[in-house]
């Protein structure tokens, strides 16, 4: 199945920094705004442009913990249809209402984008402390939006011209009818009649009535297409007066949801009843059936079981259904069904869920095989993926691929850990060699008059030193022969100071009894010990423990 690729034409994202510091704990607070324009390449070669405005909303959980999320305020998109028209669709996420309109003017495109960018700029003006995460600075938003509009024009192409595509409605450019598609590329009313009622139902008297009536009335009669003989429609249209004959305003057009509902009712109604409805005044029958459609083609899940309508009409008797009002009462009396709890609805939901999972598996399979050598596996489309044998083989291939990657990752991790282990062993060997050389250099050397250095060779010595000075040097037994542990002793063997010397930092600790610093323990002799160690080539860490009151030579760079 071909992929739908997309890339961003504009992405602006700002977040209120003060809101992150606690102001956002207020329920429903807005702490960020985002504007994104995407160009999407559709599988049939066309390109659509989607514009989304998001807000960052903060909420409080029942536990009292604050959280935030990004929610879309308005979703809009523009695309070119297969009839070479440009459609602008807007979805209000708060109400769920979707509106669609055709675009014939460049100013509509500019107003469409500038309206959303104006909302973003107004929020940024009201929140001057907001910081930029993505996109230009506030003063560069206008230029970025103008560039995005130019890119949209390149992707969508030239907008259709109303006079060229609707030559019969040139005079209605300023006040074009709500439903004008039957007039698309039509140069006479005969073509309009064919577009409305079908080529097979075309008659010359039908074309004359189409020329006489307004489009709102024509849409009413078009809903009977294929349900009654065309002669019935012509007779009903002849007896229908236009809005100009009555001196009245045009009737409000039906919504697409109402048209679908009325069509569903009419398809289940016998022809004798339909003929009685056609003999009624158009405005009366249309309003009555529109009310009936409102309770069947509702946005919510509760609706009416229209499949029972033919049985109820037959049980009541066709002659007793005298017109649209009786039909409306029958529709309203139909039993209501709850799609959420209807077994058929649950079955459909389960089937849809299985298809969604299968589609995700197919997309994952097509993504994975791109990493394999060419010719190893076949790209799957939806028809091929429904083949159980191919699907089983493809899932097995993906599982084998997953196991191979897992084995490769485990091998990589083992090699990485082994390299670190060998590196650690090499460093320890280097530290051990350094410790042996340094111990040989320091052991028995005079640190100061009357004081000598003794290097510990085993853990027992460290333990004895720790007991003599009441410190924790005995706990460093694990670092023996990697670091150098020495003691400053008097001639009678008494230990005055303990030292820890490392390869990387030199002397890190030089402490006496109860971890007192060297000056408190030895007085002026402590400086002589430090100078003697420096003369032997032993360095000192600047922050070594026990160096308080001692001078270290300045390092030369």
Coordinates of C-alpha atoms in Angstrom, one line a residue:
X1 CA 0.0 0.0 0.0
X2 CA 1.6 3.4 -1.0
X3 CA 2.7 5.5 1.9
X4 CA 1.4 9.0 2.6
X5 CA 4.4 11.2 3.1
X6 CA 4.3 14.6 4.7
X7 CA 6.6 17.4 5.5
X8 CA 6.2 20.6 7.5
X9 CA 5.8 24.0 5.8
X10 CA 5.6 25.9 9.0
X11 CA 5.9 24.9 12.7
X12 CA 5.6 27.6 15.4
X13 CA 5.6 26.6 19.1
X14 CA 5.6 28.9 22.2
X15 CA 5.4 28.0 25.9
X16 CA 4.7 30.3 28.8
X17 CA 7.7 30.0 31.2
X18 CA 5.8 31.5 34.1
X19 CA 3.1 28.9 33.7
X20 CA 5.7 26.2 34.1
X21 CA 6.6 27.7 37.4
X22 CA 3.2 27.2 39.0
X23 CA 0.7 29.4 37.4
X24 CA -0.4 26.4 35.2
X25 CA -1.6 24.6 38.3
X26 CA -4.9 26.4 37.8
X27 CA -7.6 24.2 36.3
X28 CA -7.9 24.9 32.5
X29 CA -5.0 27.3 32.3
X30 CA -3.4 27.8 28.8
X31 CA 0.4 27.8 28.9
X32 CA 1.3 27.3 25.3
X33 CA 0.2 27.6 21.7
X34 CA 1.4 25.9 18.5
X35 CA 0.7 26.4 14.8
X36 CA 1.6 23.7 12.3
X37 CA 1.2 23.6 8.5
X38 CA 1.8 20.2 6.9
X39 CA 1.9 19.3 3.2
X40 CA 0.8 15.7 2.6
X41 CA 1.3 13.7 -0.6
X42 CA -1.7 11.5 -1.0
X43 CA -1.5 8.0 -2.6
X44 CA -3.2 9.1 -5.8
X45 CA -0.6 11.8 -6.5
X46 CA -2.6 14.7 -5.1
X47 CA -1.3 17.0 -2.4
X48 CA -3.3 18.3 0.6
X49 CA -2.3 21.0 3.1
X50 CA -3.4 20.7 6.7
X51 CA -3.2 23.5 9.2
X52 CA -3.7 22.9 13.0
X53 CA -3.8 25.2 15.9
X54 CA -3.0 23.6 19.3
X55 CA -3.1 24.9 22.8
X56 CA -1.3 23.6 25.9
X57 CA -3.9 23.0 28.6
X58 CA -3.2 22.3 32.3
X59 CA -5.5 20.2 34.5
X60 CA -5.6 18.7 38.0
X61 CA -6.1 15.1 38.7
X62 CA -8.3 13.8 41.4
X63 CA -5.2 13.1 43.4
X64 CA -4.2 16.8 43.3
X65 CA -1.3 16.3 40.8
X66 CA -1.2 18.7 37.9
X67 CA -0.6 17.6 34.4
X68 CA -0.8 19.2 30.9
X69 CA -1.5 18.1 27.4
X70 CA -1.7 19.6 23.9
X71 CA -5.2 19.8 22.4
X72 CA -6.2 21.0 18.9
X73 CA -8.6 23.9 18.8
X74 CA -9.2 23.9 15.1
X75 CA -8.2 21.5 12.3
X76 CA -8.4 22.7 8.7
X77 CA -7.2 21.2 5.4
X78 CA -7.1 22.2 1.8
X79 CA -6.9 19.7 -1.1
X80 CA -7.6 19.5 -4.8
X81 CA -10.4 17.1 -5.7
X82 CA -10.5 14.7 -8.7
X83 CA -12.8 17.2 -10.4
X84 CA -10.0 19.7 -10.2
X85 CA -11.8 21.8 -7.6
X86 CA -10.1 23.0 -4.4
X87 CA -11.9 22.1 -1.1
X88 CA -11.3 23.8 2.3
X89 CA -12.5 21.7 5.2
X90 CA -12.7 23.0 8.8
X91 CA -13.4 20.9 11.9
X92 CA -14.2 22.5 15.2
X93 CA -12.9 20.0 17.8
X94 CA -15.0 21.5 20.6
X95 CA -18.3 21.1 18.8
X96 CA -17.3 18.3 16.4
X97 CA -18.9 20.3 13.6
X98 CA -17.3 19.9 10.1
X99 CA -17.8 22.4 7.3
X100 CA -16.6 22.1 3.7
X101 CA -16.5 24.7 1.0
X102 CA -14.9 25.2 -2.4
X103 CA -12.3 27.9 -2.8
X104 CA -12.2 30.1 -5.9
X105 CA -10.3 33.2 -4.6
X106 CA -6.8 33.6 -3.4
X107 CA -8.0 35.9 -0.6
X108 CA -9.7 33.0 1.0
X109 CA -6.4 31.2 1.3
X110 CA -4.7 34.2 2.9
X111 CA -7.6 34.9 5.3
X112 CA -7.6 31.2 6.2
X113 CA -4.0 31.2 7.3
X114 CA -3.9 34.7 8.7
X115 CA -6.9 34.0 10.9
X116 CA -5.1 31.2 12.7
X117 CA -1.8 33.0 12.8
X118 CA -3.6 36.1 14.2
X119 CA -4.9 33.9 17.1
X120 CA -1.3 32.8 17.8
X121 CA 0.1 36.3 17.7
X122 CA -2.7 37.6 20.0
X123 CA -1.8 34.9 22.6
X124 CA 1.9 35.8 22.3
X125 CA 1.0 39.5 22.8
X126 CA -0.9 38.6 25.9
X127 CA 1.9 36.4 27.2
X128 CA 5.1 38.4 26.5
X129 CA 7.2 36.1 28.8
X130 CA 6.5 33.1 26.6
X131 CA 9.7 31.4 25.2
X132 CA 10.1 30.0 21.7
X133 CA 10.5 26.2 21.3
X134 CA 10.1 26.0 17.5
X135 CA 9.8 28.4 14.7
X136 CA 10.7 32.1 14.2
X137 CA 10.8 34.9 16.7
X138 CA 7.5 36.9 17.2
X139 CA 8.6 39.6 14.9
X140 CA 9.3 37.1 12.1
X141 CA 6.0 35.2 12.3
X142 CA 4.4 37.4 9.5
X143 CA 7.2 36.6 7.1
X144 CA 7.1 32.9 7.9
X145 CA 3.3 32.8 7.3
X146 CA 3.7 34.6 4.0
X147 CA 6.3 32.1 2.9
X148 CA 4.0 29.2 4.0
X149 CA 1.2 30.7 2.0
X150 CA 3.4 30.8 -1.1
X151 CA 4.4 27.2 -0.5
X152 CA 0.7 26.3 -0.2
X153 CA 0.0 27.8 -3.5
X154 CA 2.8 25.8 -5.1
X155 CA 1.4 22.5 -3.6
X156 CA -2.3 23.2 -4.3
X157 CA -1.7 24.8 -7.7
X158 CA -3.8 27.5 -9.4
X159 CA -7.3 27.9 -8.0
X160 CA -10.2 27.2 -10.3
X161 CA -12.0 30.1 -11.9
X162 CA -15.7 30.3 -11.1
X163 CA -16.7 31.7 -14.5
X164 CA -14.8 29.0 -16.3
X165 CA -16.1 26.0 -14.2
X166 CA -19.6 27.3 -13.8
X167 CA -20.5 29.1 -17.0
X168 CA -24.2 29.1 -16.3
X169 CA -23.8 30.8 -12.9
X170 CA -21.7 33.7 -13.9
X171 CA -24.3 36.2 -12.7
X172 CA -24.5 34.4 -9.3
X173 CA -20.8 34.8 -8.4
X174 CA -21.6 37.2 -5.5
X175 CA -24.7 35.2 -4.3
X176 CA -23.9 31.7 -5.5
X177 CA -26.3 28.9 -4.4
X178 CA -25.5 26.6 -1.6
X179 CA -25.4 23.5 -3.8
X180 CA -23.9 24.4 -7.2
X181 CA -22.0 21.2 -8.1
X182 CA -24.7 20.0 -10.6
X183 CA -23.7 23.1 -12.6
X184 CA -20.0 22.1 -12.8
X185 CA -18.8 22.4 -16.4
X186 CA -22.4 22.4 -17.6
X187 CA -23.2 24.7 -20.6
X188 CA -26.9 24.0 -20.8
X189 CA -29.7 22.9 -18.5
X190 CA -29.8 19.5 -20.2
X191 CA -26.4 18.7 -18.7
X192 CA -27.6 20.0 -15.3
X193 CA -30.6 17.7 -15.5
X194 CA -28.3 14.7 -16.3
X195 CA -26.1 15.6 -13.4
X196 CA -29.0 15.8 -11.0
X197 CA -31.2 12.8 -12.2
X198 CA -28.9 10.7 -14.3
X199 CA -28.4 10.2 -18.0
X200 CA -31.0 7.5 -18.3
X201 CA -33.7 9.6 -16.6
X202 CA -33.1 12.6 -18.9
X203 CA -36.2 14.0 -20.7
X204 CA -36.5 17.4 -22.5
X205 CA -39.4 18.4 -20.2
X206 CA -37.1 17.6 -17.3
X207 CA -34.5 20.0 -18.6
X208 CA -37.2 22.8 -19.0
X209 CA -38.3 22.3 -15.4
X210 CA -34.6 22.3 -14.2
X211 CA -34.2 25.7 -15.9
X212 CA -37.3 27.1 -14.2
X213 CA -36.8 25.9 -10.6
X214 CA -34.2 27.1 -8.1
X215 CA -31.4 24.8 -7.0
X216 CA -32.8 24.3 -3.5
X217 CA -36.0 22.9 -5.0
X218 CA -34.1 20.8 -7.5
X219 CA -32.1 19.2 -4.7
X220 CA -35.4 18.0 -3.1
X221 CA -36.5 16.3 -6.2
X222 CA -33.1 14.8 -6.8
X223 CA -33.4 12.8 -3.6
X224 CA -36.1 10.8 -5.4
X225 CA -33.7 9.8 -8.2
X226 CA -34.0 6.1 -9.0
X227 CA -36.9 5.6 -6.6
X228 CA -39.9 6.8 -8.7
X229 CA -40.5 7.1 -12.5
X230 CA -39.1 10.3 -14.0
X231 CA -42.6 11.2 -15.3
X232 CA -43.8 11.5 -11.7
X233 CA -40.9 13.9 -11.0
X234 CA -41.7 16.0 -14.1
X235 CA -45.4 16.2 -13.1
X236 CA -44.5 17.2 -9.5
X237 CA -42.0 19.8 -10.7
X238 CA -44.6 21.3 -13.1
X239 CA -47.0 21.9 -10.2
X240 CA -44.3 23.4 -8.0
X241 CA -44.2 27.2 -7.8
X242 CA -40.8 29.0 -7.6
X243 CA -39.9 31.3 -4.8
X244 CA -40.4 34.2 -7.1
X245 CA -43.9 33.2 -7.9
X246 CA -44.7 33.3 -4.1
X247 CA -42.7 36.4 -3.5
X248 CA -40.9 34.5 -0.7
X249 CA -37.3 34.0 0.2
X250 CA -35.6 30.8 -0.8
X251 CA -36.0 27.9 1.6
X252 CA -32.9 27.1 3.7
X253 CA -30.9 24.3 2.2
X254 CA -30.7 20.9 3.9
X255 CA -27.5 19.8 5.6
X256 CA -25.7 16.8 4.2
X257 CA -26.7 14.8 7.3
X258 CA -30.4 15.6 6.7
X259 CA -30.1 14.7 3.0
X260 CA -28.6 11.3 3.9
X261 CA -31.3 10.7 6.5
X262 CA -34.2 11.6 4.1
X263 CA -32.7 9.5 1.4
X264 CA -32.5 6.5 3.8
X265 CA -36.2 7.0 4.7
X266 CA -37.3 7.3 1.0
X267 CA -35.4 4.2 0.0
X268 CA -37.5 2.2 2.4
X269 CA -40.8 3.7 1.5
X270 CA -43.1 2.1 -1.2
X271 CA -43.7 4.1 -4.4
X272 CA -47.4 4.8 -3.8
X273 CA -46.5 6.7 -0.6
X274 CA -43.7 8.5 -2.4
X275 CA -46.2 9.7 -5.1
X276 CA -48.4 11.2 -2.4
X277 CA -45.3 13.0 -0.9
X278 CA -44.4 14.3 -4.4
X279 CA -47.9 15.8 -4.6
X280 CA -47.4 17.8 -1.4
X281 CA -46.0 21.4 -1.4
X282 CA -42.2 21.1 -1.5
X283 CA -41.5 23.3 1.5
X284 CA -44.0 21.3 3.6
X285 CA -42.7 17.8 2.7
X286 CA -39.1 18.9 3.0
X287 CA -39.5 20.4 6.5
X288 CA -41.4 17.4 7.7
X289 CA -38.9 14.8 6.5
X290 CA -36.0 16.9 7.7
X291 CA -37.4 16.7 11.2
X292 CA -37.8 12.9 10.7
X293 CA -34.2 12.7 9.5
X294 CA -32.9 14.6 12.5
X295 CA -33.9 11.8 14.8
X296 CA -32.4 9.1 12.6
X297 CA -29.2 10.5 11.2
X298 CA -27.9 11.9 14.5
X299 CA -24.3 12.5 15.3
X300 CA -24.6 10.5 18.5
X301 CA -24.9 6.7 18.8
X302 CA -28.7 6.6 19.5
X303 CA -30.7 6.3 16.3
X304 CA -33.8 4.6 14.8
X305 CA -33.9 1.1 13.3
X306 CA -35.0 2.1 9.8
X307 CA -34.8 -1.5 8.6
X308 CA -38.2 -2.0 10.3
X309 CA -39.9 0.8 8.4
X310 CA -41.1 -1.3 5.4
X311 CA -42.7 -3.9 7.8
X312 CA -44.5 -1.1 9.8
X313 CA -45.8 0.5 6.6
X314 CA -47.1 -2.8 5.4
X315 CA -48.7 -3.6 8.8
X316 CA -50.4 -0.2 8.9
X317 CA -51.4 -0.3 5.3
X318 CA -50.0 1.9 2.5
X319 CA -53.3 3.7 2.0
X320 CA -53.3 4.9 5.6
X321 CA -49.9 6.6 5.1
X322 CA -51.3 9.7 3.4
X323 CA -48.2 11.8 3.2
X324 CA -45.0 13.0 4.7
X325 CA -46.5 13.8 8.2
X326 CA -47.8 10.2 8.6
X327 CA -44.4 8.9 7.4
X328 CA -42.7 11.2 10.0
X329 CA -44.8 9.8 12.8
X330 CA -44.0 6.2 11.8
X331 CA -40.2 7.1 11.8
X332 CA -40.4 8.7 15.2
X333 CA -42.3 5.6 16.6
X334 CA -39.5 3.3 15.4
X335 CA -37.7 1.6 18.2
X336 CA -34.5 3.4 19.2
X337 CA -31.2 1.4 19.1
X338 CA -28.1 2.1 21.0
X339 CA -25.1 1.4 18.8
X340 CA -22.8 1.1 21.7
X341 CA -24.7 -1.9 23.2
X342 CA -26.2 -3.4 20.1
X343 CA -24.6 -6.8 19.4
X344 CA -24.3 -5.9 15.7
X345 CA -22.5 -2.7 16.8
X346 CA -20.1 -4.7 19.0
X347 CA -19.4 -7.1 16.2
X348 CA -18.7 -4.2 13.8
X349 CA -16.5 -2.6 16.4
X350 CA -14.5 -5.8 16.9
X351 CA -14.1 -6.3 13.2
X352 CA -12.9 -2.7 12.8
X353 CA -10.5 -3.1 15.7
X354 CA -9.1 -6.3 14.0
X355 CA -8.7 -4.5 10.7
X356 CA -6.9 -1.6 12.4
X357 CA -4.5 -4.1 14.0
X358 CA -4.0 -5.9 10.7
X359 CA -3.4 -2.6 8.9
X360 CA -0.8 -1.6 11.6
X361 CA 0.9 -5.0 11.1
X362 CA 1.0 -4.5 7.4
X363 CA 2.5 -1.0 7.8
X364 CA 5.1 -2.4 10.2
X365 CA 5.9 -5.2 7.8
X366 CA 6.4 -2.8 4.8
X367 CA 8.6 -0.6 7.0
X368 CA 10.7 -3.5 8.2
X369 CA 11.3 -5.1 4.7
X370 CA 12.8 -1.8 3.5
X371 CA 15.8 -2.6 5.7
X372 CA 16.2 -6.0 4.1
X373 CA 18.2 -6.7 0.8
X374 CA 16.2 -6.0 -2.3
X375 CA 14.1 -8.9 -3.5
X376 CA 14.0 -10.6 -0.1
X377 CA 10.4 -9.9 0.6
X378 CA 7.4 -8.5 -1.3
X379 CA 5.7 -5.2 -0.5
X380 CA 2.1 -5.9 0.7
X381 CA -1.0 -4.0 -0.1
X382 CA -4.3 -4.4 1.7
X383 CA -5.7 -7.1 -0.7
X384 CA -2.5 -9.1 -0.5
X385 CA -2.4 -8.8 3.3
X386 CA -5.9 -10.3 3.6
X387 CA -4.5 -13.5 2.2
X388 CA -4.0 -15.7 5.3
X389 CA -1.1 -17.7 3.9
X390 CA 0.9 -14.5 2.9
X391 CA 0.1 -12.9 6.2
X392 CA 1.3 -15.8 8.2
X393 CA 4.5 -16.0 6.1
X394 CA 5.0 -12.2 6.5
X395 CA 4.5 -12.2 10.2
X396 CA 7.0 -15.1 10.5
X397 CA 9.5 -13.1 8.5
X398 CA 9.0 -10.1 10.8
X399 CA 9.4 -12.4 13.9
X400 CA 12.6 -13.9 12.5
X401 CA 13.8 -10.4 11.8
X402 CA 13.0 -9.4 15.3
X403 CA 14.9 -12.4 16.8
X404 CA 17.9 -11.6 14.6
X405 CA 18.0 -8.0 15.7
X406 CA 17.6 -9.1 19.4
X407 CA 20.5 -11.6 19.0
X408 CA 22.6 -8.8 17.3
X409 CA 21.8 -6.4 20.1
X410 CA 22.7 -9.0 22.7
X411 CA 26.0 -9.7 20.9
X412 CA 26.7 -6.0 20.6
X413 CA 26.0 -5.5 24.3
X414 CA 28.3 -8.5 25.3
X415 CA 31.1 -7.2 23.1
X416 CA 30.7 -3.7 24.6
X417 CA 30.8 -5.0 28.1
X418 CA 33.7 -7.3 27.4
X419 CA 35.6 -4.4 25.9
X420 CA 34.9 -2.4 29.1
X421 CA 36.0 -5.3 31.3
X422 CA 39.3 -5.6 29.4
X423 CA 39.8 -1.9 29.6
X424 CA 39.1 -2.0 33.3
X425 CA 41.6 -4.8 33.8
X426 CA 44.2 -3.0 31.8
X427 CA 43.8 0.1 33.9
X428 CA 44.0 -1.9 37.1
X429 CA 47.2 -3.6 35.8
X430 CA 48.6 -0.1 35.1
X431 CA 47.6 1.1 38.6
X432 CA 49.1 -2.0 40.2
X433 CA 52.4 -1.5 38.4
X434 CA 52.4 2.2 39.5
X435 CA 51.6 1.2 43.1
X436 CA 54.5 -1.3 43.3
X437 CA 56.9 1.3 41.9
X438 CA 55.7 4.1 44.2
X439 CA 55.7 1.8 47.2
X440 CA 59.3 0.8 46.5
X441 CA 60.2 4.4 46.2
X442 CA 58.6 5.6 49.5
X443 CA 59.0 2.6 51.8
X444 CA 61.6 3.4 54.5
X445 CA 62.4 6.9 53.3
X446 CA 62.8 9.8 55.7
X447 CA 59.8 12.1 55.6
X448 CA 61.2 14.7 58.1
X449 CA 63.8 14.7 60.9
X450 CA 62.8 11.9 63.2
X451 CA 59.9 10.7 61.0
X452 CA 60.0 8.0 58.3
X453 CA 57.6 6.5 55.7
X454 CA 56.2 3.0 56.0
X455 CA 54.2 1.5 53.2
X456 CA 51.4 -1.0 54.0
X457 CA 51.7 -4.4 52.2
X458 CA 48.7 -6.2 53.6
X459 CA 45.2 -5.6 55.1
X460 CA 46.4 -6.6 58.6
X461 CA 48.8 -3.6 58.6
X462 CA 45.9 -1.2 57.6
X463 CA 43.7 -2.6 60.3
X464 CA 46.4 -2.1 62.9
X465 CA 47.0 1.5 61.8
X466 CA 43.3 2.2 62.0
X467 CA 43.1 0.8 65.5
X468 CA 46.1 2.9 66.6
X469 CA 44.7 6.2 65.1
X470 CA 41.0 5.5 65.5
X471 CA 40.2 6.1 61.8
X472 CA 38.8 4.1 58.9
X473 CA 41.9 3.3 57.0
X474 CA 41.3 -0.3 57.6
X475 CA 38.3 -0.2 55.3
X476 CA 40.5 0.5 52.3
X477 CA 42.0 -3.0 52.1
X478 CA 40.3 -3.6 48.7
X479 CA 42.4 -0.8 47.2
X480 CA 45.8 -2.3 48.3
X481 CA 48.3 -2.6 45.4
X482 CA 46.2 -0.2 43.3
X483 CA 46.7 2.8 45.6
X484 CA 49.6 3.4 48.0
X485 CA 48.8 3.5 51.7
X486 CA 51.6 4.8 53.8
X487 CA 52.2 5.9 57.4
X488 CA 54.4 8.6 58.9
X489 CA 56.1 6.9 61.9
X490 CA 58.4 7.9 64.7
X491 CA 61.6 6.1 65.4
X492 CA 59.9 4.0 68.1
X493 CA 57.3 2.8 65.5
X494 CA 54.4 4.9 66.6
X495 CA 52.2 6.0 63.7
X496 CA 51.4 9.7 63.6
X497 CA 49.8 10.1 60.1
X498 CA 48.1 8.0 57.5
X499 CA 48.4 8.8 53.8
X500 CA 46.4 7.6 50.7
X501 CA 48.2 8.2 47.4
X502 CA 46.5 7.6 44.1
X503 CA 47.9 7.5 40.6
X504 CA 45.5 10.1 39.2
X505 CA 45.5 12.7 42.1
X506 CA 48.5 12.0 44.3
X507 CA 47.9 12.4 48.0
X508 CA 44.2 12.5 48.7
X509 CA 44.3 12.0 52.5
X510 CA 46.9 12.9 55.1
X511 CA 45.2 12.5 58.5
X512 CA 46.2 11.8 62.1
X513 CA 44.4 10.4 65.2
X514 CA 40.6 10.8 65.0
X515 CA 41.1 12.1 61.4
X516 CA 42.7 15.4 62.6
X517 CA 44.6 17.3 60.0
X518 CA 48.4 17.1 59.8
X519 CA 49.2 20.4 61.4
X520 CA 47.2 19.6 64.5
X521 CA 49.0 16.2 64.7
X522 CA 52.6 17.2 63.9
X523 CA 52.7 21.0 64.1
X524 CA 55.5 22.5 62.0
X525 CA 56.9 19.1 61.1
X526 CA 53.8 18.5 59.0
X527 CA 55.1 21.1 56.5
X528 CA 58.5 19.3 56.4
X529 CA 56.6 16.0 55.6
X530 CA 54.7 17.6 52.7
X531 CA 57.9 19.2 51.3
X532 CA 59.7 15.9 51.6
X533 CA 57.0 14.0 49.7
X534 CA 57.0 16.7 47.0
X535 CA 60.8 16.4 46.7
X536 CA 60.3 12.6 46.1
X537 CA 57.9 13.4 43.2
X538 CA 54.6 12.8 45.0
X539 CA 51.8 15.2 44.0
X540 CA 49.0 16.5 46.2
X541 CA 45.3 16.9 45.4
X542 CA 44.3 20.6 46.0
X543 CA 41.3 19.5 48.0
X544 CA 43.1 16.6 49.9
X545 CA 41.8 15.9 53.4
X546 CA 44.2 17.1 56.2
X547 CA 46.0 19.9 54.3
X548 CA 44.5 22.7 56.3
X549 CA 47.3 25.2 57.2
X550 CA 49.8 23.7 54.8
X551 CA 51.4 25.3 51.8
X552 CA 51.6 23.6 48.4
X553 CA 53.8 24.8 45.6
X554 CA 52.0 26.7 42.8
X555 CA 51.5 24.8 39.6
X556 CA 53.2 26.1 36.5
X557 CA 51.2 26.0 33.3

